[in-house]
Short mmCIF file of C-alpha atoms and ligand atoms in Angstrom, two decimals:
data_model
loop_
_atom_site.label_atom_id
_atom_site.label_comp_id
_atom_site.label_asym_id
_atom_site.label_seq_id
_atom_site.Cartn_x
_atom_site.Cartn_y
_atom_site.Cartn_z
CA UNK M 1 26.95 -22.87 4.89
CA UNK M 2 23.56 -21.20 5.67
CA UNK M 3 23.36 -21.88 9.40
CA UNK M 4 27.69 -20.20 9.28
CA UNK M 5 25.45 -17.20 7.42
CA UNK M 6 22.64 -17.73 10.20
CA UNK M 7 24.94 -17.06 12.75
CA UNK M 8 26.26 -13.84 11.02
CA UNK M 9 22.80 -12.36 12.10
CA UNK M 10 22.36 -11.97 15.91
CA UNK M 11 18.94 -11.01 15.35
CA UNK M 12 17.74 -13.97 13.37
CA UNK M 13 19.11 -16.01 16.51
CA UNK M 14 15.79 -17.87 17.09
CA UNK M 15 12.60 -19.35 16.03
CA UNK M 16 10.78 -16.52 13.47
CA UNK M 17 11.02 -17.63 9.98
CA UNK M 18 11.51 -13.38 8.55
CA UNK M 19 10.40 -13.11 5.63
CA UNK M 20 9.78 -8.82 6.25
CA UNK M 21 13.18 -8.19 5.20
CA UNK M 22 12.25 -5.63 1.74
CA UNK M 23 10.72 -3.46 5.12
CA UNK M 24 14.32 -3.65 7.38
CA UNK M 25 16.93 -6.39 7.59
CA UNK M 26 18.33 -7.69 10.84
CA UNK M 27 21.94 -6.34 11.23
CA UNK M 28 25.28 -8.08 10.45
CA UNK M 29 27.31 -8.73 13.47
CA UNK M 30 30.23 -6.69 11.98
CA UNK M 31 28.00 -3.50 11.82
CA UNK M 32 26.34 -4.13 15.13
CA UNK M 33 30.21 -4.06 16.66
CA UNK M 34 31.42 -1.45 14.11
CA UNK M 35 29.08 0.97 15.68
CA UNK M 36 29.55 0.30 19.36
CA UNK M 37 33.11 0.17 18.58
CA UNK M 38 32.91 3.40 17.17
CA UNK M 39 31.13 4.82 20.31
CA UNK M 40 33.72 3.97 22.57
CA UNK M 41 36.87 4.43 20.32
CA UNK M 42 37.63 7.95 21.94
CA UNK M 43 37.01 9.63 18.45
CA UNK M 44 33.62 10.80 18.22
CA UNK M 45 34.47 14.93 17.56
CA UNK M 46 33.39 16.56 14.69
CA UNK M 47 35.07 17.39 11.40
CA UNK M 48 37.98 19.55 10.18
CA UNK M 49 39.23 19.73 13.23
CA UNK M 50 42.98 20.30 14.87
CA UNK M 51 42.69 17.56 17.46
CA UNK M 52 43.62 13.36 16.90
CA UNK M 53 39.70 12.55 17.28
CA UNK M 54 38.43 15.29 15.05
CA UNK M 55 40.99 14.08 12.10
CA UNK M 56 40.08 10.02 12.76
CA UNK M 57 35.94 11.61 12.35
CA UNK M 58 37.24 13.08 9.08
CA UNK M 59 39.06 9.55 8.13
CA UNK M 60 35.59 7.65 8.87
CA UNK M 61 33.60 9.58 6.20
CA UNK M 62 36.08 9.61 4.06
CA UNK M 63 36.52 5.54 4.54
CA UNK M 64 33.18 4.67 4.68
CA UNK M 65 32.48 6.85 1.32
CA UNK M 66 34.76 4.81 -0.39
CA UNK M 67 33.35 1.43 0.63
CA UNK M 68 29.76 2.24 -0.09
CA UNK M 69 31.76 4.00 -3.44
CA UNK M 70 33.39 0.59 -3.92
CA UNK M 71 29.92 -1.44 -3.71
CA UNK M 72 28.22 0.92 -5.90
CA UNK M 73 30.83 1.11 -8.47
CA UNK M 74 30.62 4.93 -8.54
CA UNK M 75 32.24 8.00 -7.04
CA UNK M 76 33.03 8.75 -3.43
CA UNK M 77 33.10 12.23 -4.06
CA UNK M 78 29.10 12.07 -4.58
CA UNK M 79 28.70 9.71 -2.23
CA UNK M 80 26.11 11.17 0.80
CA UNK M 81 24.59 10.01 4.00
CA UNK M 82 21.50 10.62 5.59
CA UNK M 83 18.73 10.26 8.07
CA UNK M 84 17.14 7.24 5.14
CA UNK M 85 16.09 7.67 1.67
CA UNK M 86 12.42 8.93 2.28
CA UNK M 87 14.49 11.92 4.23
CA UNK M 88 17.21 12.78 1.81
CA UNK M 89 14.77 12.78 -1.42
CA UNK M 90 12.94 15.38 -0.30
CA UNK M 91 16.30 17.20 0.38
CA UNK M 92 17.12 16.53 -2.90
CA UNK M 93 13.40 17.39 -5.07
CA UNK M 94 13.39 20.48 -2.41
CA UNK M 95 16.50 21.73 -4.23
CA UNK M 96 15.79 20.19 -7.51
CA UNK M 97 12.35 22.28 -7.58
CA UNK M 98 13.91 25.19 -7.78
CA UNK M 99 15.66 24.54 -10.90
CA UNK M 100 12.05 23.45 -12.33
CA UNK M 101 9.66 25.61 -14.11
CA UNK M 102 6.37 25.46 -15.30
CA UNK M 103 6.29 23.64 -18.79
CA UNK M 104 8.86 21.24 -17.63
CA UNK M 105 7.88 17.52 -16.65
CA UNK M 106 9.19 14.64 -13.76
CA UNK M 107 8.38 11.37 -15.23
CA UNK M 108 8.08 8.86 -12.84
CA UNK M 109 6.07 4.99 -12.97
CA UNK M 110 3.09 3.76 -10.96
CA UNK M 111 5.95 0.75 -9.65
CA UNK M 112 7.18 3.21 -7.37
CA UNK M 113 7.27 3.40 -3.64
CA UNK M 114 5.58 6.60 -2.96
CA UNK M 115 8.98 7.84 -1.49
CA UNK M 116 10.01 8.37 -5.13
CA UNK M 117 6.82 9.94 -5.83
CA UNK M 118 5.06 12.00 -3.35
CA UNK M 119 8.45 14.12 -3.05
CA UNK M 120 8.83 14.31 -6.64
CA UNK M 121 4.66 15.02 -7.18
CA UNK M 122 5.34 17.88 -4.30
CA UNK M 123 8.09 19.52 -6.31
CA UNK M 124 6.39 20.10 -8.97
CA UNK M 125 3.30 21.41 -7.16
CA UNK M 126 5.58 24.29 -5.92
CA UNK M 127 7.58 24.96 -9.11
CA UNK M 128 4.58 24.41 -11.81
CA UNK M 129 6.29 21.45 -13.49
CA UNK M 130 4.19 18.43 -14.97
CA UNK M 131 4.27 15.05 -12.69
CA UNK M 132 3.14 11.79 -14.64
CA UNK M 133 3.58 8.10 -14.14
CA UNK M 134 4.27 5.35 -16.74
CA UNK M 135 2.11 2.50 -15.76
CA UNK M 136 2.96 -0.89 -15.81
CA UNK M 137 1.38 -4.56 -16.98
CA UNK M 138 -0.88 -5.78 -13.90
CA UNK M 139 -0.54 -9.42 -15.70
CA UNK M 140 3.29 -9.67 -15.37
CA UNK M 141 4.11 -6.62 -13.38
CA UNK M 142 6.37 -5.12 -16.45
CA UNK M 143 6.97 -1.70 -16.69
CA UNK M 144 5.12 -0.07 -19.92
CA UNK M 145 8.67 0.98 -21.63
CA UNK M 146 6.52 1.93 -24.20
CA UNK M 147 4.54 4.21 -22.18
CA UNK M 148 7.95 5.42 -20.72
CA UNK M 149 8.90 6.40 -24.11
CA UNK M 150 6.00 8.52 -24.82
CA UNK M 151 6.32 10.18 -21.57
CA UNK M 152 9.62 10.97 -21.72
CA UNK M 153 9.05 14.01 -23.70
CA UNK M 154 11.98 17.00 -24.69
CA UNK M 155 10.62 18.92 -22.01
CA UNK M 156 11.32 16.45 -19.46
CA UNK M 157 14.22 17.37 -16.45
CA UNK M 158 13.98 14.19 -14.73
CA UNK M 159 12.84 10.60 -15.16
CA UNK M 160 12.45 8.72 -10.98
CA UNK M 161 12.49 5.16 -11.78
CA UNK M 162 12.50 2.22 -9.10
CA UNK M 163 15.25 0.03 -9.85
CA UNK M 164 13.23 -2.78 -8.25
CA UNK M 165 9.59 -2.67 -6.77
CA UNK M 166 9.55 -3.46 -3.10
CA UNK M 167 6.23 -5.33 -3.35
CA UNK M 168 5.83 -7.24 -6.37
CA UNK M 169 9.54 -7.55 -6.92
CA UNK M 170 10.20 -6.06 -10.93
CA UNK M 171 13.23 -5.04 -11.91
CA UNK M 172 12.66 -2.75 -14.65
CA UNK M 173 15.15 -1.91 -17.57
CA UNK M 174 16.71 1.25 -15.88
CA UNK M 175 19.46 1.49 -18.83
CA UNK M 176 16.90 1.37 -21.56
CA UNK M 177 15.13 4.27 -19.29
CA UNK M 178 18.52 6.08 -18.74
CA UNK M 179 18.93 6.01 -22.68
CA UNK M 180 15.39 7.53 -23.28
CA UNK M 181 15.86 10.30 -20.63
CA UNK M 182 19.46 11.07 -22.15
CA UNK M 183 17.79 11.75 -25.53
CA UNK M 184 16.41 14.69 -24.46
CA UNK M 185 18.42 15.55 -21.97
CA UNK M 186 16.99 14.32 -18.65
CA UNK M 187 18.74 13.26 -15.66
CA UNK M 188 18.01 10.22 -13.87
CA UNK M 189 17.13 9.32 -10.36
CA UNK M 190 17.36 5.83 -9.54
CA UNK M 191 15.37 4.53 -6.52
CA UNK M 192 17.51 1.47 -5.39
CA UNK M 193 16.30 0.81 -1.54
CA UNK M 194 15.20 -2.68 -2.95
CA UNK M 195 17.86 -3.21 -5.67
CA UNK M 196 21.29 -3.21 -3.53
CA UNK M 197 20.54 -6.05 -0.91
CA UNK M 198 19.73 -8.16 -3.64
CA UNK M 199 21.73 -7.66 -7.21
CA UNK M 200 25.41 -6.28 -7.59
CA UNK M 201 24.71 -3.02 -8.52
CA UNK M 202 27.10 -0.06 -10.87
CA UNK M 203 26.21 3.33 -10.92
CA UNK M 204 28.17 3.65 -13.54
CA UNK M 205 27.33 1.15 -15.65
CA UNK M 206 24.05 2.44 -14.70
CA UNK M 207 24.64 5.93 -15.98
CA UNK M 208 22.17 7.62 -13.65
CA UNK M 209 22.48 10.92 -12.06
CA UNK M 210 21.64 10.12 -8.39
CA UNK M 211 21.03 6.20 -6.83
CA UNK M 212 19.38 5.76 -3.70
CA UNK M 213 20.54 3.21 -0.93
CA UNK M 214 19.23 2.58 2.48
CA UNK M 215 21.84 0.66 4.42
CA UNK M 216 19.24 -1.29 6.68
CA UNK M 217 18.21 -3.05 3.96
CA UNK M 218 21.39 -4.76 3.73
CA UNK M 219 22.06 -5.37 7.21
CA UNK M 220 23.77 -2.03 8.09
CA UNK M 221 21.90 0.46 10.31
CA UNK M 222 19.10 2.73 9.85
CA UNK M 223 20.28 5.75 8.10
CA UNK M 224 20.08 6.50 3.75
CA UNK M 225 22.58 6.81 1.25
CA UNK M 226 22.49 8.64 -2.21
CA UNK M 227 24.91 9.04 -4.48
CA UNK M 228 24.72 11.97 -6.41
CA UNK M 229 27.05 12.65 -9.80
CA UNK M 230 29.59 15.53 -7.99
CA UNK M 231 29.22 18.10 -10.68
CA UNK M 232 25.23 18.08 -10.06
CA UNK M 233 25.57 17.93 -6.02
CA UNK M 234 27.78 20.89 -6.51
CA UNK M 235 25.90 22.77 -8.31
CA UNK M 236 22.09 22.09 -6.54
CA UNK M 237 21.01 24.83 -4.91
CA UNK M 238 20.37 22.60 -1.95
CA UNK M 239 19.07 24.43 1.34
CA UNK M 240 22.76 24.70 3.53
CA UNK M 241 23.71 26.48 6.47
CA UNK M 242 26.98 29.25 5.79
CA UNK M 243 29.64 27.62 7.31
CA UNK M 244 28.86 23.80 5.76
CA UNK M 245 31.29 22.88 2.58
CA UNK M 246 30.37 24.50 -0.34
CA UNK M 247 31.19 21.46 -2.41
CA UNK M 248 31.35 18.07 -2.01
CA UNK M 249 29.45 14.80 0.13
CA UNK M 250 29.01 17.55 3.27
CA UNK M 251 27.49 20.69 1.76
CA UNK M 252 24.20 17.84 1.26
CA UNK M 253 24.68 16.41 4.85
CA UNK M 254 23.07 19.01 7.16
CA UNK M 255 24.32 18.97 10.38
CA UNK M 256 26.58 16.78 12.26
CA UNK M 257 26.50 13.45 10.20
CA UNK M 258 25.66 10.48 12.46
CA UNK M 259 28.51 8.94 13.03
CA UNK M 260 28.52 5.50 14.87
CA UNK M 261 25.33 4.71 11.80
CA UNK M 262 28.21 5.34 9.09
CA UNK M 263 30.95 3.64 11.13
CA UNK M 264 27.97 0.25 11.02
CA UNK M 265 27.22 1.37 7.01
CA UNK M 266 30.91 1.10 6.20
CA UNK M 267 30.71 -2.52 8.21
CA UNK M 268 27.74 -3.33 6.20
CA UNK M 269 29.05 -2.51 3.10
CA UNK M 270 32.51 -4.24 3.58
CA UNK M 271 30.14 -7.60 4.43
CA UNK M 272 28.53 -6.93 1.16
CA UNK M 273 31.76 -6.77 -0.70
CA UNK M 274 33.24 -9.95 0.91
CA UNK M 275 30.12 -12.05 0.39
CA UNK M 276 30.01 -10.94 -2.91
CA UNK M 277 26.63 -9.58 -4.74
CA UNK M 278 26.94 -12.16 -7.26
CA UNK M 279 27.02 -14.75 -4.52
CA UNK M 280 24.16 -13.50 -2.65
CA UNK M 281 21.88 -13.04 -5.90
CA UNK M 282 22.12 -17.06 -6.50
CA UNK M 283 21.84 -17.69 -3.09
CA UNK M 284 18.59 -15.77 -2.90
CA UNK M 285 17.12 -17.40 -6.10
CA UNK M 286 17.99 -20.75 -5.23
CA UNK M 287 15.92 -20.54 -1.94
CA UNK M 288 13.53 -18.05 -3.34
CA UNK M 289 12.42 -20.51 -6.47
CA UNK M 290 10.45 -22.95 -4.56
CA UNK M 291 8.55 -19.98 -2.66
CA UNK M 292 7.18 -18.85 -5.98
CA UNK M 293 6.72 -22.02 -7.69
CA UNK M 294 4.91 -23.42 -4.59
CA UNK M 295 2.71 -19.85 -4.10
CA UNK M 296 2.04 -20.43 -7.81
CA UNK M 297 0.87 -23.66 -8.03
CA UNK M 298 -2.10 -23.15 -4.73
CA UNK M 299 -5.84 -22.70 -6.64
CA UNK M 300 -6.66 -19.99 -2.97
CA UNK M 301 -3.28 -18.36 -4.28
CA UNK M 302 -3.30 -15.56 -6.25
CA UNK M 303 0.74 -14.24 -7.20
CA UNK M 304 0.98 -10.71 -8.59
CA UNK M 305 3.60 -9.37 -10.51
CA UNK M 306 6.17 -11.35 -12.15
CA UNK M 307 5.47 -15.33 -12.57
CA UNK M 308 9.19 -15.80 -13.14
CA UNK M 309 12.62 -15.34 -11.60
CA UNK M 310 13.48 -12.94 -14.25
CA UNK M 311 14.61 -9.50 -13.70
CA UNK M 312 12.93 -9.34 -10.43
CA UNK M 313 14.29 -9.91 -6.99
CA UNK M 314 13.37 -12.32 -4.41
CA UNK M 315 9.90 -10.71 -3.11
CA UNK M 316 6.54 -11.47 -3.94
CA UNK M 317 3.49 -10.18 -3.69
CA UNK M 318 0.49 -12.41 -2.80
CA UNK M 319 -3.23 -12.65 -2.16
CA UNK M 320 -5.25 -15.80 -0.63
CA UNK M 321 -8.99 -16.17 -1.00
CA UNK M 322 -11.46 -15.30 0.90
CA UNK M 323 -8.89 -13.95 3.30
CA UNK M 324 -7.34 -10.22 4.10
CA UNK M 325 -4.01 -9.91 3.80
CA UNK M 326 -4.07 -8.35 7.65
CA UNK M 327 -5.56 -11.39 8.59
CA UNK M 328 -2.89 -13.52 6.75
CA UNK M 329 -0.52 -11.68 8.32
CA UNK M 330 -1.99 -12.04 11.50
CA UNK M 331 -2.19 -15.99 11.08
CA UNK M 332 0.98 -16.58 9.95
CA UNK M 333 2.59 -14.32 13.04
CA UNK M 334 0.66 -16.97 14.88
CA UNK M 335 2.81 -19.60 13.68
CA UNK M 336 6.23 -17.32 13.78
CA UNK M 337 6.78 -16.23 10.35
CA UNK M 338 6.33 -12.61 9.80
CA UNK M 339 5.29 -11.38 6.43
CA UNK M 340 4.22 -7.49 5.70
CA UNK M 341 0.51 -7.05 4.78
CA UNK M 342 -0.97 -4.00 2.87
CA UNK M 343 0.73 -1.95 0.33
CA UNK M 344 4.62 -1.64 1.70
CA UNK M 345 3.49 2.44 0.69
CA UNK M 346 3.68 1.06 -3.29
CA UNK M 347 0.34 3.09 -3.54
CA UNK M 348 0.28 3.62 -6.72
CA UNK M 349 1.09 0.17 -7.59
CA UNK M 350 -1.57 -1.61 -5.25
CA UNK M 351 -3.76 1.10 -7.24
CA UNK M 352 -2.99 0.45 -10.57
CA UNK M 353 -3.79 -3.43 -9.34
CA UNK M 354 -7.26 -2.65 -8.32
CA UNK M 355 -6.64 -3.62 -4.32
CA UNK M 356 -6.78 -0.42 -2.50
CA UNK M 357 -9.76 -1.11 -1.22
CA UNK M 358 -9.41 -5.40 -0.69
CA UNK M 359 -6.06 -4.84 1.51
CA UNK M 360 -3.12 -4.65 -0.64
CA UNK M 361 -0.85 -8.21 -0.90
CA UNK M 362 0.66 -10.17 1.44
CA UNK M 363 4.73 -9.78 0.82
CA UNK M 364 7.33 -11.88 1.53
CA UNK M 365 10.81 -11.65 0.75
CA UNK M 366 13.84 -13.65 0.83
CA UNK M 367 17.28 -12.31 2.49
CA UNK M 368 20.22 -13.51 2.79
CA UNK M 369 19.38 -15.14 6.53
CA UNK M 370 16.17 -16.97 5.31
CA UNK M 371 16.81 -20.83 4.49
CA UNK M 372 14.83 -23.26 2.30
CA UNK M 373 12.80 -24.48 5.79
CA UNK M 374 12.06 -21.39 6.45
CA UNK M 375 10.32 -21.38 2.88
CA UNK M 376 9.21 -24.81 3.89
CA UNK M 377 7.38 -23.56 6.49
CA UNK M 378 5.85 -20.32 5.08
CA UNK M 379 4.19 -22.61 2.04
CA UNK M 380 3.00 -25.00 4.76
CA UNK M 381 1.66 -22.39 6.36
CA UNK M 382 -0.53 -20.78 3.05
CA UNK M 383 -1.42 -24.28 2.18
CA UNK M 384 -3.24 -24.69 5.41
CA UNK M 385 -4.89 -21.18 5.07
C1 LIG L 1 11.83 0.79 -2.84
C2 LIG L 1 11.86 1.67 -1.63
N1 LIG L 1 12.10 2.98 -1.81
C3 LIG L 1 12.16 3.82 -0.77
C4 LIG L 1 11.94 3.39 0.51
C5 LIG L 1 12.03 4.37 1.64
O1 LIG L 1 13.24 4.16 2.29
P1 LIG L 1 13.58 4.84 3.70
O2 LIG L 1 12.88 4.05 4.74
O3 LIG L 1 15.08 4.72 3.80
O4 LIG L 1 13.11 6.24 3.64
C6 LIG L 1 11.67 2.05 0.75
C7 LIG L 1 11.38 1.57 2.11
O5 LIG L 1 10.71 0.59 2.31
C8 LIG L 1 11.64 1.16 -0.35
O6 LIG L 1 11.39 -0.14 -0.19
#
């Protein structure tokens, strides 16, 4: 069963145990062939066109909308594609600042990868508006919902919430934080780079204003995904040139979309929807248990953010005594098991945790290619440290 999975993964063809996967997956082979296939198909044009190519371009986004639609539980008619999240937020807080004005606040949390901050915290530099962060518990890496509450004021426009920290793994209680921004009116903007690949997700059920997705976290190629409620992406005064759509997915896609990277999303997603999110989430807990109970249990070990497997995903965040994380990195690449070292650009998390200065963590993550020796081997590995 895993090696059939294994095999699904051309790049995990050989002897690295990977556990960098919350930083880039390795492709599917579906996408990998959906994309060359594209390429030599004949029917890379352009869009609204008169010509057969030009019309199959125009069925591809329209297809591949409604997969990554279908996946997300949510509407293809907001669904938009990118260059990758980091790219398409500041497209999105570029146009969302000018509908801010001073007085108004962006609530966002210190669990945050700085891509949900920075472009938020930049926004309101140029419009006046008030940026603040909720903290979070450093002993269980919880988000402060209480905190969150007070924050989330009547003169807040938008809450930015992670729907699961890339480094320490928390899944915080984004419908409790929808609820509290819906009280006074806020919209929501759900970071979910590190929530897809591992949980079945529902914008809808959800009830957020814009989710975030970057395909090559789940297997699919580089390129970003957000899906934005239509009646908002209509009406953002996003920066567009004349002749784009004036509604709808392409008036937020500048320029020619990149094709043969949403022919490989739609392939991606499609894999997602066959395996089945439910399927992969056990899958990843069952080999990701032992990797936290075994990190746990090692006196040089020190495992931040949640002790438990719930409402997190399958990453954790680590620190070994007497030790860098760089240079636990650097041993462990020595033995062929690559982990990310530092602060995965969680800044204000690795803050808040008092280890700017010492390094960040040592991360490792569990995808759906990583097997129980693989986990073997990486506690082996720290034990020996
Ligand atoms: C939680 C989270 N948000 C945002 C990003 C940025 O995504 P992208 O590389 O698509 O800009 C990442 C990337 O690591 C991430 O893990």
């Amino acid at each position: 069963m895993t090696d059939a999975i294994r095999r699904r993964f051309p790049g995990s063809q050989n002897e690295w145990a990977r556990f960098d996967g919350p930083a880039g997956t390795q492709m599917v082979d579906a996408a990998i062939r959906a994309a060359s296939d594209w390429s030599s198909s004949g029917n890379n044009a352009n869009t609204h066109g008169a010509f057969a190519a030009a019309h199959a371009t125009d069925a591809l986004l329209e297809r591949a909308r409604g997969v990554v639609a279908q996946l997300l539980d949510t509407d293809p008619n907001g669904v938009v594609f990118g260059a990758n999240m980091t790219t398409m937020t500041f497209a999105l807080t570029r146009a969302i600042a000018r509908t801010l004005k001073p007085g108004d606040r962006v609530v966002g949390t210190r669990l945050d990868h700085d891509a949900n901050v920075s472009p938020w915290r930049i926004a309101c530099e140029e419009s006046g508006a008030e940026h603040v962060l909720a903290p979070f518990s450093p002993i269980d890496g919880r988000l402060d919902m209480d905190a969150m509450a007070k924050l989330i004021t009547p003169n807040t426009k938008w809450v930015a919430v992670t729907g699961a920290s890339n480094l320490i793994g928390t899944m915080p209680d984004i419908k409790t934080v929808v609820a509290l921004a819906r009280h006074v009116g806020a919209r929501v903007f759900v970071d979910a780079v590190h929530l897809v690949p591992h949980m079945p997700v529902s914008v809808r059920d959800i009830g957020c204003d814009v989710l975030a997705t970057s395909p090559y976290k789940w297997y699919g190629p580089h390129a970003g995904v957000l899906c934005i409620e239509p009646n908002l992406l209509n009406a953002l005064p996003v920066a567009k040139v004349r002749p784009a759509d004036d509604v709808g997915p392409r008036r937020f896609e500048t320029g020619t979309p990149n094709l043969e990277n949403i022919a490989a999303t739609e392939a991606a997603a499609r894999h997602l929807l066959e395996e089945n999110m439910a399927s992969v989430a056990k899958y990843e807990r069952d080999v990701f248990a032992p990797l936290l109970q075994g990190l746990l249990s090692m006196p040089r070990v020190k495992v931040w953010g949640p002790p438990s497997l719930e409402a997190r995903t399958p990453t954790v965040a680590f620190t070994v005594n007497g030790l860098t994380p760089d240079r636990v990195a650097e041993i462990l690449a020595a033995k062929k098991i690559a982990v990310w070292a530092g602060s995965s650009y969680a800044v204000e998390l690795v803050s808040h945790l008092g280890l700017a200065e010492s390094g960040g963590v040592v991360r490792a993550g569990v995808v759906r290619y990583v097997t129980p020796d693989d986990v073997q081997r990486l506690l082996a590995a720290v034990a020996a440290l």
